Coordinates of C-alpha atoms in Angstrom, one line a residue:
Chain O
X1109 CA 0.0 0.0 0.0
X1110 CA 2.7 2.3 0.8
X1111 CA 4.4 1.4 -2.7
X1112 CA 1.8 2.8 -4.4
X1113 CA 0.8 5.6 -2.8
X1114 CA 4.9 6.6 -3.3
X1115 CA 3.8 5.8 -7.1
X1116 CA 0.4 7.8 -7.4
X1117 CA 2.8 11.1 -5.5
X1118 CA 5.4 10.2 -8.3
X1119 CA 2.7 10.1 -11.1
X1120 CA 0.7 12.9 -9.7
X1121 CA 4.1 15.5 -9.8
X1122 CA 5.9 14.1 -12.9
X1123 CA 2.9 13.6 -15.5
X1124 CA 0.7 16.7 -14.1
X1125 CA 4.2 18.6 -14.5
X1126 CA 3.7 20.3 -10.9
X1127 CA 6.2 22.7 -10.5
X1128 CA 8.2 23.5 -6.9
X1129 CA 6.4 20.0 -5.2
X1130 CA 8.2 17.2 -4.1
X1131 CA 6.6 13.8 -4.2
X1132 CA 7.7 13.5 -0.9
X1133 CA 6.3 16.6 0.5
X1134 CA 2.7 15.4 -0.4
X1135 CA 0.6 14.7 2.6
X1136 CA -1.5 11.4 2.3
X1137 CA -4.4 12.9 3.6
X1138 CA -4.0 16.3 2.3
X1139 CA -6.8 17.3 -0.1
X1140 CA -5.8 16.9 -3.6
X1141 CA -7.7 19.0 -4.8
X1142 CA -8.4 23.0 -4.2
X1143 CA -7.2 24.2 -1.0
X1144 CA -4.8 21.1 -0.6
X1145 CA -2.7 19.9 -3.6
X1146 CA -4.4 23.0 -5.9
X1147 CA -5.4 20.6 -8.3
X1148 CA -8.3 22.0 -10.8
X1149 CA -10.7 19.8 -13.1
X1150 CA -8.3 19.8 -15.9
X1151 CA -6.3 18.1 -13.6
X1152 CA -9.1 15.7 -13.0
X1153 CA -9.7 14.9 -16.5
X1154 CA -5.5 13.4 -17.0
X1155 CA -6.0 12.0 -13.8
X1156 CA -8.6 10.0 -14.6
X1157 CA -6.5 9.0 -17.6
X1158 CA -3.2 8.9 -15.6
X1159 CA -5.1 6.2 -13.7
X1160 CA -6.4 4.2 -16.3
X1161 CA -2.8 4.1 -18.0
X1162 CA -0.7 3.2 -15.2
X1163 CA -3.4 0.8 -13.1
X1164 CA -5.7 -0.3 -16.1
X1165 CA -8.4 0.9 -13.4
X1166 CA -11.0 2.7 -15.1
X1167 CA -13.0 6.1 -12.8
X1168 CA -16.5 5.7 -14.4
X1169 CA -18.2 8.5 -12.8
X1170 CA -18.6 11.7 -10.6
X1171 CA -19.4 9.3 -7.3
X1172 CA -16.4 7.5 -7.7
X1173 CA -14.5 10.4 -8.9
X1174 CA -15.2 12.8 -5.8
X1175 CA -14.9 9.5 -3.2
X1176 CA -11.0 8.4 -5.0
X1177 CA -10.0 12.0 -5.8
X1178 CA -9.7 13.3 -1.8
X1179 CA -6.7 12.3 -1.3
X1180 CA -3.8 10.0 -1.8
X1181 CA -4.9 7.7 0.8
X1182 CA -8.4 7.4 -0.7
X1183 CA -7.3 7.3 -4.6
X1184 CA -4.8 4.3 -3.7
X1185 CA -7.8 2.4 -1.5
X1186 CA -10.0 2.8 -4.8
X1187 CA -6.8 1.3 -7.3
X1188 CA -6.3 -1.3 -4.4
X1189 CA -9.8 -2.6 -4.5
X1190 CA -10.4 -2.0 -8.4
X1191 CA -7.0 -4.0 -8.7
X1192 CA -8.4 -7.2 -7.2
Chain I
X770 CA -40.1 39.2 -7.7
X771 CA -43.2 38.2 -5.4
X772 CA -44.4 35.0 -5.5
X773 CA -47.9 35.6 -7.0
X774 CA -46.4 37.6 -9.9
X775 CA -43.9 34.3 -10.7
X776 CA -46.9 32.0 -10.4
X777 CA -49.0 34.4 -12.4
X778 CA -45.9 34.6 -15.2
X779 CA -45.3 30.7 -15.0
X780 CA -49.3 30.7 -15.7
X781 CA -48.8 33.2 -18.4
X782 CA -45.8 31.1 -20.4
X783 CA -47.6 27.8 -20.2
X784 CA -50.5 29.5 -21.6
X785 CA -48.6 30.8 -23.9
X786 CA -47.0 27.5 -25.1
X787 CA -50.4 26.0 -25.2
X788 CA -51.8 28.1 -27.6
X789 CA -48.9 27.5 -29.7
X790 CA -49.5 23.8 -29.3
X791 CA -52.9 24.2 -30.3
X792 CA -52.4 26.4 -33.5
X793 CA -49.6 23.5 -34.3
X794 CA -52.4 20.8 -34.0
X795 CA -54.8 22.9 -36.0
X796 CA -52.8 24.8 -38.6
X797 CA -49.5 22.9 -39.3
X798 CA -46.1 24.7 -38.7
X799 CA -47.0 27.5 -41.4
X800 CA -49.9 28.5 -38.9
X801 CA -47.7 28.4 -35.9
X802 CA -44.7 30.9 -38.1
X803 CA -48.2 33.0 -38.8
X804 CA -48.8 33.4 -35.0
X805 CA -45.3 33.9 -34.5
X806 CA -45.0 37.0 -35.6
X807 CA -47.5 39.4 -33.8
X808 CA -46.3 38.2 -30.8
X809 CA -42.9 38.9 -31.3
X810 CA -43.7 42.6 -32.1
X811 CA -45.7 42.4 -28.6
X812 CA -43.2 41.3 -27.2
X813 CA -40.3 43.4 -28.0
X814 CA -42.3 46.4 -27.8
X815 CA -43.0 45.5 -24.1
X816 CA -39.7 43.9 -22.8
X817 CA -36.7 46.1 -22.5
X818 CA -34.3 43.2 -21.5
X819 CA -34.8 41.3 -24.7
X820 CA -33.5 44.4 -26.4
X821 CA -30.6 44.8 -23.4
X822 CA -29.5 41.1 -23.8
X823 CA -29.8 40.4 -27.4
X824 CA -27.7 44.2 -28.1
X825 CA -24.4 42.3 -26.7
X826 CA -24.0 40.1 -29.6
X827 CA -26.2 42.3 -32.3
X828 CA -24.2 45.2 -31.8
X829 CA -21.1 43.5 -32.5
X830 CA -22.1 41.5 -35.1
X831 CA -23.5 44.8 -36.9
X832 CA -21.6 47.5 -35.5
X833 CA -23.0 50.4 -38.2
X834 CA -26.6 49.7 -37.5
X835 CA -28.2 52.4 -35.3
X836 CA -31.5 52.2 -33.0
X837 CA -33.9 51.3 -35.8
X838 CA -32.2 48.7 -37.7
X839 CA -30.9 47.1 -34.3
X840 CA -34.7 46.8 -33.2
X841 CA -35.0 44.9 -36.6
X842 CA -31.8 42.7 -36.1
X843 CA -33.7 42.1 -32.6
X844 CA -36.6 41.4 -33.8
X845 CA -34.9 38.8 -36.9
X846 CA -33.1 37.0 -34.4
X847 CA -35.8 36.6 -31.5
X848 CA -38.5 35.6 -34.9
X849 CA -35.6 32.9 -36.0
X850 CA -35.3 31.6 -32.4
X851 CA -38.9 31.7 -32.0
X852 CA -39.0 29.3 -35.4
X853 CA -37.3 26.7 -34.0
X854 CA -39.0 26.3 -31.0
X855 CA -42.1 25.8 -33.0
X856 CA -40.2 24.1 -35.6
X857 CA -39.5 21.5 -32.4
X858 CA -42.9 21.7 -30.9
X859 CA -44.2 20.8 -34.6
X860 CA -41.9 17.7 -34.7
X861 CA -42.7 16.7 -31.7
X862 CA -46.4 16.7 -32.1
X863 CA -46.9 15.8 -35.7
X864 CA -45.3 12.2 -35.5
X865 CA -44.8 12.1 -39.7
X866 CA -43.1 15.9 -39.4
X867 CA -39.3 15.8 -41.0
X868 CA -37.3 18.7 -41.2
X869 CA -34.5 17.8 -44.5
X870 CA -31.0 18.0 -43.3
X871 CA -28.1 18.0 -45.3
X872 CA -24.5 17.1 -43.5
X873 CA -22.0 18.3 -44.5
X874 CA -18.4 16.6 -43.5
X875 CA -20.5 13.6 -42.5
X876 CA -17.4 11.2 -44.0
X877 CA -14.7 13.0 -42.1
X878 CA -16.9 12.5 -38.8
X879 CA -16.9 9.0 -39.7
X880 CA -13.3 8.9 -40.2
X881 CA -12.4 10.5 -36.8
X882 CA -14.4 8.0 -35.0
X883 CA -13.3 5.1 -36.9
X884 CA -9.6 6.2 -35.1
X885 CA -11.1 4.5 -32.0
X886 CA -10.3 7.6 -29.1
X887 CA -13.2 9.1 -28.9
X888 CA -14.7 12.5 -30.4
X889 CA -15.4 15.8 -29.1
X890 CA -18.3 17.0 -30.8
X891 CA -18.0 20.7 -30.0
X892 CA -21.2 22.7 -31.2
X893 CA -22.8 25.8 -29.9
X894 CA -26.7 27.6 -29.8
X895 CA -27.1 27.8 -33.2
X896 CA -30.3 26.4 -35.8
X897 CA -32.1 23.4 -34.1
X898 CA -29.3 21.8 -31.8
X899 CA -31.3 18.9 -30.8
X900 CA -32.2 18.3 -34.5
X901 CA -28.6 18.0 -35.2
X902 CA -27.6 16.2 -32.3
X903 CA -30.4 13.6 -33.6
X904 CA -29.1 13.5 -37.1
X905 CA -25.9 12.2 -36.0
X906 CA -27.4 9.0 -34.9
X907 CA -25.4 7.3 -37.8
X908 CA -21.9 7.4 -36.3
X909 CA -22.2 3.4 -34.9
X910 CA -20.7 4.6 -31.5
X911 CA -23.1 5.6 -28.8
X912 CA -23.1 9.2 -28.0
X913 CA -23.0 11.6 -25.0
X914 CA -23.8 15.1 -24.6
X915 CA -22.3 17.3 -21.9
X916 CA -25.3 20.0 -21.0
X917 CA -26.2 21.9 -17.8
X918 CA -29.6 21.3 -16.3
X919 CA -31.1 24.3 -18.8
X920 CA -30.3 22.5 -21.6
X921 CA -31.2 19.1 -20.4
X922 CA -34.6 19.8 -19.7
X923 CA -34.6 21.4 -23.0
X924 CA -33.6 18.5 -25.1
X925 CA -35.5 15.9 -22.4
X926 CA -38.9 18.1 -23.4
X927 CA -38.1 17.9 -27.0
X928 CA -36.8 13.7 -27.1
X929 CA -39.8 13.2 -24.5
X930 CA -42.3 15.3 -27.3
X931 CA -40.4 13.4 -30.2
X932 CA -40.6 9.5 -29.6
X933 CA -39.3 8.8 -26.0
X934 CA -35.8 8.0 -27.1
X935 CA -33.1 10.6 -26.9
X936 CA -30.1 10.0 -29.5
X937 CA -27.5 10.5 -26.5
X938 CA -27.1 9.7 -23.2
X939 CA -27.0 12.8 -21.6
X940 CA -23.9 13.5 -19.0
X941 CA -24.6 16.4 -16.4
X942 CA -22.0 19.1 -16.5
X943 CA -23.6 20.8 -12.6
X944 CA -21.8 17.6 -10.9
X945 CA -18.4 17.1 -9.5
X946 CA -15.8 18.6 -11.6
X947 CA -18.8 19.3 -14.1
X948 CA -18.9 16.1 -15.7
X949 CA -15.8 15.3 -17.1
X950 CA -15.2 12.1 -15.1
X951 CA -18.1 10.6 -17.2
X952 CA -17.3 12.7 -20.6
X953 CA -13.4 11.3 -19.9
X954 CA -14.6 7.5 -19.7
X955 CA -17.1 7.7 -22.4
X956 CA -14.5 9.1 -24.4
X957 CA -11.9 6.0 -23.4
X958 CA -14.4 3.7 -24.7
X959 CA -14.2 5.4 -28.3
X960 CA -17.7 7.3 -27.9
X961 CA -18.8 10.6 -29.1
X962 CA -19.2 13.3 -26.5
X963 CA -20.8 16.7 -28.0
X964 CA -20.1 20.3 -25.9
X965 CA -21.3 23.1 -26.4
X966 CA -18.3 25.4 -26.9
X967 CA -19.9 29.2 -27.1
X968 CA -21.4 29.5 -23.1
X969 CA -19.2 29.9 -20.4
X970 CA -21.1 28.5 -17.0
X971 CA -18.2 27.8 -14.7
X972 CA -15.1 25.5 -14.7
X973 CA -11.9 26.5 -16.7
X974 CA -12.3 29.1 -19.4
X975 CA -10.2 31.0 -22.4
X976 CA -10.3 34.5 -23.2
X977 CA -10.6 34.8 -27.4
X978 CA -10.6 37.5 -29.8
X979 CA -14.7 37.0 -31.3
X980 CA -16.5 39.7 -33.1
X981 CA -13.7 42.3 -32.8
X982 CA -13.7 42.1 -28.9
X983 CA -12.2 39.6 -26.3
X984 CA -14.6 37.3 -25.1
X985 CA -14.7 34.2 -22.5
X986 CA -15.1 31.0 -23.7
X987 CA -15.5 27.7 -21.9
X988 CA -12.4 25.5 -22.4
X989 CA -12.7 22.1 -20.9
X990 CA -13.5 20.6 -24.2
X991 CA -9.7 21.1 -25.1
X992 CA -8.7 19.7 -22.4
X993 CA -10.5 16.9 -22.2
X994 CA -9.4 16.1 -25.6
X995 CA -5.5 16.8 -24.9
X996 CA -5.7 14.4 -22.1
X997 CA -7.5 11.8 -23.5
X998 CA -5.9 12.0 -27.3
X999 CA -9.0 12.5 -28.7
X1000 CA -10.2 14.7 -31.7
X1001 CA -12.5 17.6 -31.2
X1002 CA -14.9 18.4 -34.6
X1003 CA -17.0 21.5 -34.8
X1004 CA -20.3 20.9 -35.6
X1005 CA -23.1 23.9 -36.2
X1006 CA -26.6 23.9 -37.7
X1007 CA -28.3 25.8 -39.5
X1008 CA -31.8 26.3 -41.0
X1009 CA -31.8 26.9 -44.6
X1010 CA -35.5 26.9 -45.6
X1011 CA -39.1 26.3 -43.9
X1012 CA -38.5 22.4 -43.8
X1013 CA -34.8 22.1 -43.9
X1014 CA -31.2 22.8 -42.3
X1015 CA -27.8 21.4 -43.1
X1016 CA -25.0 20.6 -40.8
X1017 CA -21.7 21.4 -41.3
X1018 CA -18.4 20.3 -40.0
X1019 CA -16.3 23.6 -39.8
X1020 CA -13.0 22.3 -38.5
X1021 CA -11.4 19.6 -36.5
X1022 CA -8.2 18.9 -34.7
X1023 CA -6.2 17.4 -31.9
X1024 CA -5.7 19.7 -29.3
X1025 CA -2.6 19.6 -27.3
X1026 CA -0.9 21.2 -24.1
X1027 CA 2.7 22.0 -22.8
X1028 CA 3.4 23.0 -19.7
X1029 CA 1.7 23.3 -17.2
X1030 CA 2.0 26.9 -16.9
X1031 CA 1.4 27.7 -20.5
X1032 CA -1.6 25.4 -20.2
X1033 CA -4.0 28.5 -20.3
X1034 CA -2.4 29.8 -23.4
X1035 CA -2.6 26.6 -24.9
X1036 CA -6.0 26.3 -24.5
X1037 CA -7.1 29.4 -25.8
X1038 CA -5.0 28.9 -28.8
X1039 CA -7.5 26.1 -29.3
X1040 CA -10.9 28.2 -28.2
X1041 CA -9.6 30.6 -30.5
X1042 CA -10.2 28.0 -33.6
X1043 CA -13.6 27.1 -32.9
X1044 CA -14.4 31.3 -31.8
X1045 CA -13.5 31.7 -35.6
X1046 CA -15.6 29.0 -37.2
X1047 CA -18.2 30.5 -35.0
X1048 CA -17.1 33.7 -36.4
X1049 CA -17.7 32.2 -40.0
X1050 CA -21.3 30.8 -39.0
X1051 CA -22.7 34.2 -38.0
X1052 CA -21.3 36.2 -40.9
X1053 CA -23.1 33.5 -43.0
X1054 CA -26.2 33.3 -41.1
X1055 CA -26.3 36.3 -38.6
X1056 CA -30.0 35.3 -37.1
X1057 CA -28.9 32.4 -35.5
X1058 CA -26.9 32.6 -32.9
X1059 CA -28.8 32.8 -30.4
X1060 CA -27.0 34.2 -27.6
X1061 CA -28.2 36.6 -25.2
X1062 CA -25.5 36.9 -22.9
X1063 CA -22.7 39.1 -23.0
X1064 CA -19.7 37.1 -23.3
X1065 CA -17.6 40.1 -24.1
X1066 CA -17.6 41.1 -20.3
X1067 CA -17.9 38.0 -18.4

């Protein structure tokens, strides 16, 4: 679990091209999105892509979306459980 | 507004559509078009805002005219709009009613799907939308539309009127990060997904040179597409003649972004293409846009 959530931080900085973060510096509980991480819903959309390319886990819809995209801890619980 | 005057004005407006209805049932769409007009006059002699909201496009769009010939534009474009919605409430009553539609570009739709990512069907308030979204049944992949709940109930009210079925499945854009979870997994699966590209409501947005002014567009469409690798196409109607309309393909491309902080440019660079097909569609048919918000100073 750990593993990945050191993956999804990776990910997250490289392929959204987040300038001035560390993976390391990225809180698993923090709020990716808005006041947290600052992501925005272009970062959702190649997110949602970002996920299906590197976990062939697929986000289907806005219920899923808002319950995975909280936080670290919560998208790597939904690629966990999509995984099996 | 007190309450009894909305009731009494909700009253008002279904009457108002019910008399329409019945002059449909009893006089064919030429009867309705008849009725059409006196009550456009009425109406734009009694409503300032009409004038106030349809002036931020019209006096763009035809910045020579003066008072009278703008209460003329006004009164084209609000008598074109008016058309359509009868022209809908006419196919929706009359079961063996057809409006003719040419397409044109139809084959390079059908090559951009046949790539297998997905397309963005970008399109805008022009002719009768949910005619053309209904005409491009034909494309063999199933097919979304992205719409706020205005629109929805809009194009539900037409389907609903029409046979029951609507051509698309309809994705709402007043969810979480307004809709593009859905419109980015129906697009993974190859499927059409039409936006429409000329109302900014929220969410991430370009500014674009349109009509000889800088004006706001919405630009998630772009971005959805850069992400995702799919092709946007730009799709406008237009009604050519009592019982028919054509619909025209007017550009398509693969949008693409750099980094992330020229992402903004990026995308308007791509709003800015579909601003100037839009550009070309209301020099060629000025009365049908409608658009009765100000973009210019959103």
């Amino acid at each position: 679990m750990q593993e990945l959530k050191e993956q999804l931080k990776e990910i997250i900085v490289r392929d959204l091209k987040l300038q001035g973060i560390e993976p390391a510096g990225i809180e698993d509980d923090a709020p990716l999105f808005e006041e947290g991480l600052g992501l925005d819903s272009l970062d959702a959309v190649e997110l949602v892509v970002l996920v299906q390319k590197h976990f062939d886990v697929q986000i289907e819809d806005m219920d899923e979306g808002q319950a995975a995209f909280k936080s670290i801890n919560t998208l790597t619980e939904f690629i966990e459980a999509r995984r099996k | 507004m007190g309450k009894v005057k909305r009731t009494l004005l909700r009253l008002l407006e279904a009457l108002g559509h019910n008399i329409f209805y019945l002059f449909l049932l009893l006089f064919g769409q030429g009867g309705a078009y008849l009725l059409l007009k006196p009550v456009i006059v009425t109406y734009l002699l009694f409503s300032r805002k009409i004038h106030r909201n349809a002036a931020c496009y019209l006096k763009r769009r035809f910045p020579d005219h003066g008072p009278v010939r703008l209460w003329l534009d006004t009164y084209r474009l609000v008598h074109s709009f008016g058309q359509v919605l009868v022209d809908r409430g006419w196919l929706g009553l009359r079961r063996k009613a057809q409006l003719r539609g040419d397409l044109i570009g139809g084959d390079r739709l059908l090559e951009l799907v046949a790539e297998g990512k997905g397309l963005v069907l970008l399109t805008a308030h022009v002719g009768n939308w949910q005619t053309a979204l209904a005409h491009i049944r034909g494309l063999a992949v199933p097919i979304n539309s992205l719409m706020h709940y205005e629109e929805e109930a809009v194009a539900k009210h037409y389907f609903d009127l029409r046979d029951g079925t609507a051509p698309f499945k309809i994705i709402k854009s007043d969810g979480f990060m307004g809709g593009m979870i859905e419109s980015t997994a129906a697009l993974g699966r190859g499927e059409v997904v039409t936006i429409m590209g000329d109302r900014y409501a929220g969410g991430p947005w370009a500014e674009v040179e349109f009509l000889g002014a800088t004006a706001r567009l919405p630009s998630a469409a772009y971005s959805l597409a850069a992400a995702t690798g799919a092709p946007v196409a730009i799709l406008l109607a237009a009604k050519t003649g009592r019982r028919s309309y054509t619909i025209k393909v007017w550009d398509d491309f693969y949008p693409a972004t750099g980094e992330r902080h020229d992402r903004q440019r990026d995308l308007g660079r791509w709003a800015d293409r579909f601003a100037k097909s839009l550009e070309g569609y209301v020099r060629q048919n000025p009365y049908q846009w409608y658009n009765f918000f100000d973009l210019w100073s959103q």
